[in-house]
Amino acid sequence: MSNINEIQIQQYMGADLAKKDIRKLRDIIYKNFEHIADIEELNHTAYEIFRLLISSLSIVFLAIYNRKIIGYIVAEITEIDSKRLLHIAYLYVVPTYRKNGVGTYLLNRITQSGTEYNADAISLTFDTYNKKLENFYFSNYFNYDPNFRSKQRYDMMLKKLK
């Protein structure tokens, strides 16, 4: 890949995906995050991924290159403490395509969706032991919020929209 413009982005709402056979996408997501399957509080199960993908409150962007999924972001509108959040459940870019702007582009698209859906913030939970990932989120304007911070290994960051 020589240019991010060669990547095709497909957007789906959960209602759209509910009409499709999403088993392959569910399996891809599960396998890419299989290392967190044993962490109960993260609720990484095939059933939860399926529920998330077909939720009427979900937004999914797929990054396609040469007819293959090279990245995706899956988020769901939720309310926590009277705040409307667009919570990113999954963000993934195939390792060989990282550092090409794909992840940042997907985050920008989901941020745009958050604004369109009148969300107060974009939220995500991530592994705080992964300092590269933490710095990536910092560089994309995510920060720890004292109202949501758990100070546990898997913690929440927010990108305020309002």
PDB file of N, CA and C in Angstrom, residues 94-139:
ATOM      1  N   VAL A  94      -4.448  -4.435  10.871  1.00  0.00           N
ATOM      2  CA  VAL A  94      -3.505  -5.527  10.624  1.00  0.00           C
ATOM      3  C   VAL A  94      -2.081  -4.980  10.807  1.00  0.00           C
ATOM      4  N   PRO A  95      -1.228  -5.672  11.559  1.00  0.00           N
ATOM      5  CA  PRO A  95       0.103  -5.141  11.879  1.00  0.00           C
ATOM      6  C   PRO A  95       0.908  -4.615  10.691  1.00  0.00           C
ATOM      7  N   THR A  96       0.850  -5.271   9.542  1.00  0.00           N
ATOM      8  CA  THR A  96       1.641  -4.804   8.392  1.00  0.00           C
ATOM      9  C   THR A  96       1.128  -3.488   7.813  1.00  0.00           C
ATOM     10  N   TYR A  97      -0.072  -3.049   8.210  1.00  0.00           N
ATOM     11  CA  TYR A  97      -0.635  -1.790   7.716  1.00  0.00           C
ATOM     12  C   TYR A  97      -0.621  -0.691   8.773  1.00  0.00           C
ATOM     13  N   ARG A  98      -0.053  -0.979   9.925  1.00  0.00           N
ATOM     14  CA  ARG A  98       0.018   0.032  10.979  1.00  0.00           C
ATOM     15  C   ARG A  98       1.039   1.101  10.619  1.00  0.00           C
ATOM     16  N   LYS A  99       0.906   2.244  11.247  1.00  0.00           N
ATOM     17  CA  LYS A  99       1.782   3.407  11.028  1.00  0.00           C
ATOM     18  C   LYS A  99       1.632   3.983   9.619  1.00  0.00           C
ATOM     19  N   ASN A 100       0.457   3.750   9.018  1.00  0.00           N
ATOM     20  CA  ASN A 100       0.126   4.313   7.711  1.00  0.00           C
ATOM     21  C   ASN A 100      -1.076   5.246   7.799  1.00  0.00           C
ATOM     22  N   GLY A 101      -1.552   5.526   9.016  1.00  0.00           N
ATOM     23  CA  GLY A 101      -2.678   6.436   9.188  1.00  0.00           C
ATOM     24  C   GLY A 101      -4.042   5.774   9.185  1.00  0.00           C
ATOM     25  N   VAL A 102      -4.091   4.451   9.056  1.00  0.00           N
ATOM     26  CA  VAL A 102      -5.376   3.753   8.989  1.00  0.00           C
ATOM     27  C   VAL A 102      -6.127   3.872  10.313  1.00  0.00           C
ATOM     28  N   GLY A 103      -5.459   3.595  11.425  1.00  0.00           N
ATOM     29  CA  GLY A 103      -6.104   3.685  12.740  1.00  0.00           C
ATOM     30  C   GLY A 103      -6.579   5.092  13.036  1.00  0.00           C
ATOM     31  N   THR A 104      -5.754   6.075  12.743  1.00  0.00           N
ATOM     32  CA  THR A 104      -6.137   7.473  12.960  1.00  0.00           C
ATOM     33  C   THR A 104      -7.326   7.836  12.087  1.00  0.00           C
ATOM     34  N   TYR A 105      -7.325   7.379  10.843  1.00  0.00           N
ATOM     35  CA  TYR A 105      -8.444   7.661   9.946  1.00  0.00           C
ATOM     36  C   TYR A 105      -9.735   7.049  10.491  1.00  0.00           C
ATOM     37  N   LEU A 106      -9.666   5.810  10.966  1.00  0.00           N
ATOM     38  CA  LEU A 106     -10.853   5.169  11.542  1.00  0.00           C
ATOM     39  C   LEU A 106     -11.331   5.922  12.782  1.00  0.00           C
ATOM     40  N   LEU A 107     -10.397   6.354  13.629  1.00  0.00           N
ATOM     41  CA  LEU A 107     -10.781   7.153  14.802  1.00  0.00           C
ATOM     42  C   LEU A 107     -11.431   8.467  14.388  1.00  0.00           C
ATOM     43  N   ASN A 108     -10.910   9.100  13.350  1.00  0.00           N
ATOM     44  CA  ASN A 108     -11.510  10.352  12.877  1.00  0.00           C
ATOM     45  C   ASN A 108     -12.921  10.130  12.348  1.00  0.00           C
ATOM     46  N   ARG A 109     -13.134   9.024  11.651  1.00  0.00           N
ATOM     47  CA  ARG A 109     -14.474   8.726  11.133  1.00  0.00           C
ATOM     48  C   ARG A 109     -15.452   8.458  12.276  1.00  0.00           C
ATOM     49  N   ILE A 110     -15.011   7.755  13.305  1.00  0.00           N
ATOM     50  CA  ILE A 110     -15.913   7.473  14.422  1.00  0.00           C
ATOM     51  C   ILE A 110     -16.160   8.744  15.227  1.00  0.00           C
ATOM     52  N   THR A 111     -15.174   9.632  15.300  1.00  0.00           N
ATOM     53  CA  THR A 111     -15.362  10.923  15.967  1.00  0.00           C
ATOM     54  C   THR A 111     -16.408  11.742  15.224  1.00  0.00           C
ATOM     55  N   GLN A 112     -16.334  11.737  13.913  1.00  0.00           N
ATOM     56  CA  GLN A 112     -17.330  12.434  13.097  1.00  0.00           C
ATOM     57  C   GLN A 112     -18.725  11.863  13.363  1.00  0.00           C
ATOM     58  N   SER A 113     -18.832  10.547  13.458  1.00  0.00           N
ATOM     59  CA  SER A 113     -20.115   9.911  13.768  1.00  0.00           C
ATOM     60  C   SER A 113     -20.597  10.310  15.152  1.00  0.00           C
ATOM     61  N   GLY A 114     -19.682  10.376  16.110  1.00  0.00           N
ATOM     62  CA  GLY A 114     -20.052  10.799  17.459  1.00  0.00           C
ATOM     63  C   GLY A 114     -20.653  12.187  17.464  1.00  0.00           C
ATOM     64  N   THR A 115     -20.073  13.087  16.691  1.00  0.00           N
ATOM     65  CA  THR A 115     -20.608  14.446  16.577  1.00  0.00           C
ATOM     66  C   THR A 115     -21.993  14.412  15.942  1.00  0.00           C
ATOM     67  N   GLU A 116     -22.153  13.625  14.879  1.00  0.00           N
ATOM     68  CA  GLU A 116     -23.446  13.515  14.193  1.00  0.00           C
ATOM     69  C   GLU A 116     -24.525  12.946  15.106  1.00  0.00           C
ATOM     70  N   TYR A 117     -24.154  12.052  16.014  1.00  0.00           N
ATOM     71  CA  TYR A 117     -25.115  11.435  16.929  1.00  0.00           C
ATOM     72  C   TYR A 117     -25.197  12.157  18.267  1.00  0.00           C
ATOM     73  N   ASN A 118     -24.638  13.362  18.303  1.00  0.00           N
ATOM     74  CA  ASN A 118     -24.747  14.232  19.476  1.00  0.00           C
ATOM     75  C   ASN A 118     -24.161  13.604  20.745  1.00  0.00           C
ATOM     76  N   ALA A 119     -23.082  12.858  20.582  1.00  0.00           N
ATOM     77  CA  ALA A 119     -22.410  12.265  21.741  1.00  0.00           C
ATOM     78  C   ALA A 119     -21.611  13.337  22.472  1.00  0.00           C
ATOM     79  N   ASP A 120     -21.528  13.197  23.784  1.00  0.00           N
ATOM     80  CA  ASP A 120     -20.707  14.102  24.589  1.00  0.00           C
ATOM     81  C   ASP A 120     -19.225  13.785  24.432  1.00  0.00           C
ATOM     82  N   ALA A 121     -18.933  12.499  24.197  1.00  0.00           N
ATOM     83  CA  ALA A 121     -17.534  12.067  24.104  1.00  0.00           C
ATOM     84  C   ALA A 121     -17.458  10.723  23.394  1.00  0.00           C
ATOM     85  N   ILE A 122     -16.255  10.422  22.940  1.00  0.00           N
ATOM     86  CA  ILE A 122     -15.917   9.088  22.443  1.00  0.00           C
ATOM     87  C   ILE A 122     -15.155   8.422  23.585  1.00  0.00           C
ATOM     88  N   SER A 123     -15.502   7.187  23.895  1.00  0.00           N
ATOM     89  CA  SER A 123     -14.809   6.481  24.976  1.00  0.00           C
ATOM     90  C   SER A 123     -14.235   5.170  24.448  1.00  0.00           C
ATOM     91  N   LEU A 124     -13.271   4.656  25.179  1.00  0.00           N
ATOM     92  CA  LEU A 124     -12.700   3.352  24.860  1.00  0.00           C
ATOM     93  C   LEU A 124     -12.038   2.794  26.101  1.00  0.00           C
ATOM     94  N   THR A 125     -11.898   1.493  26.119  1.00  0.00           N
ATOM     95  CA  THR A 125     -11.171   0.799  27.175  1.00  0.00           C
ATOM     96  C   THR A 125      -9.969   0.137  26.516  1.00  0.00           C
ATOM     97  N   PHE A 126      -8.804   0.246  27.138  1.00  0.00           N
ATOM     98  CA  PHE A 126      -7.593  -0.314  26.535  1.00  0.00           C
ATOM     99  C   PHE A 126      -6.658  -0.817  27.625  1.00  0.00           C
ATOM    100  N   ASP A 127      -5.643  -1.544  27.189  1.00  0.00           N
ATOM    101  CA  ASP A 127      -4.640  -2.125  28.077  1.00  0.00           C
ATOM    102  C   ASP A 127      -3.588  -1.062  28.396  1.00  0.00           C
ATOM    103  N   THR A 128      -3.595  -0.567  29.623  1.00  0.00           N
ATOM    104  CA  THR A 128      -2.674   0.507  30.012  1.00  0.00           C
ATOM    105  C   THR A 128      -1.218   0.047  30.044  1.00  0.00           C
ATOM    106  N   TYR A 129      -0.976  -1.256  30.021  1.00  0.00           N
ATOM    107  CA  TYR A 129       0.397  -1.755  29.964  1.00  0.00           C
ATOM    108  C   TYR A 129       1.009  -1.542  28.577  1.00  0.00           C
ATOM    109  N   ASN A 130       0.161  -1.305  27.581  1.00  0.00           N
ATOM    110  CA  ASN A 130       0.619  -1.093  26.209  1.00  0.00           C
ATOM    111  C   ASN A 130       0.857   0.405  25.997  1.00  0.00           C
ATOM    112  N   LYS A 131       2.070   0.844  26.270  1.00  0.00           N
ATOM    113  CA  LYS A 131       2.394   2.284  26.216  1.00  0.00           C
ATOM    114  C   LYS A 131       2.351   2.841  24.796  1.00  0.00           C
ATOM    115  N   LYS A 132       2.667   2.025  23.785  1.00  0.00           N
ATOM    116  CA  LYS A 132       2.544   2.494  22.399  1.00  0.00           C
ATOM    117  C   LYS A 132       1.090   2.829  22.086  1.00  0.00           C
ATOM    118  N   LEU A 133       0.199   1.955  22.532  1.00  0.00           N
ATOM    119  CA  LEU A 133      -1.227   2.181  22.301  1.00  0.00           C
ATOM    120  C   LEU A 133      -1.712   3.402  23.076  1.00  0.00           C
ATOM    121  N   GLU A 134      -1.271   3.533  24.315  1.00  0.00           N
ATOM    122  CA  GLU A 134      -1.644   4.700  25.116  1.00  0.00           C
ATOM    123  C   GLU A 134      -1.194   5.991  24.424  1.00  0.00           C
ATOM    124  N   ASN A 135       0.035   6.018  23.928  1.00  0.00           N
ATOM    125  CA  ASN A 135       0.543   7.204  23.231  1.00  0.00           C
ATOM    126  C   ASN A 135      -0.218   7.468  21.936  1.00  0.00           C
ATOM    127  N   PHE A 136      -0.618   6.401  21.244  1.00  0.00           N
ATOM    128  CA  PHE A 136      -1.437   6.555  20.039  1.00  0.00           C
ATOM    129  C   PHE A 136      -2.751   7.256  20.391  1.00  0.00           C
ATOM    130  N   TYR A 137      -3.390   6.823  21.467  1.00  0.00           N
ATOM    131  CA  TYR A 137      -4.655   7.462  21.865  1.00  0.00           C
ATOM    132  C   TYR A 137      -4.425   8.898  22.329  1.00  0.00           C
ATOM    133  N   PHE A 138      -3.363   9.141  23.086  1.00  0.00           N
ATOM    134  CA  PHE A 138      -3.045  10.523  23.473  1.00  0.00           C
ATOM    135  C   PHE A 138      -2.873  11.395  22.229  1.00  0.00           C
ATOM    136  N   SER A 139      -2.172  10.888  21.229  1.00  0.00           N
ATOM    137  CA  SER A 139      -1.928  11.673  20.007  1.00  0.00           C
ATOM    138  C   SER A 139      -3.208  11.927  19.216  1.00  0.00           C
TER     139      SER A 139
END
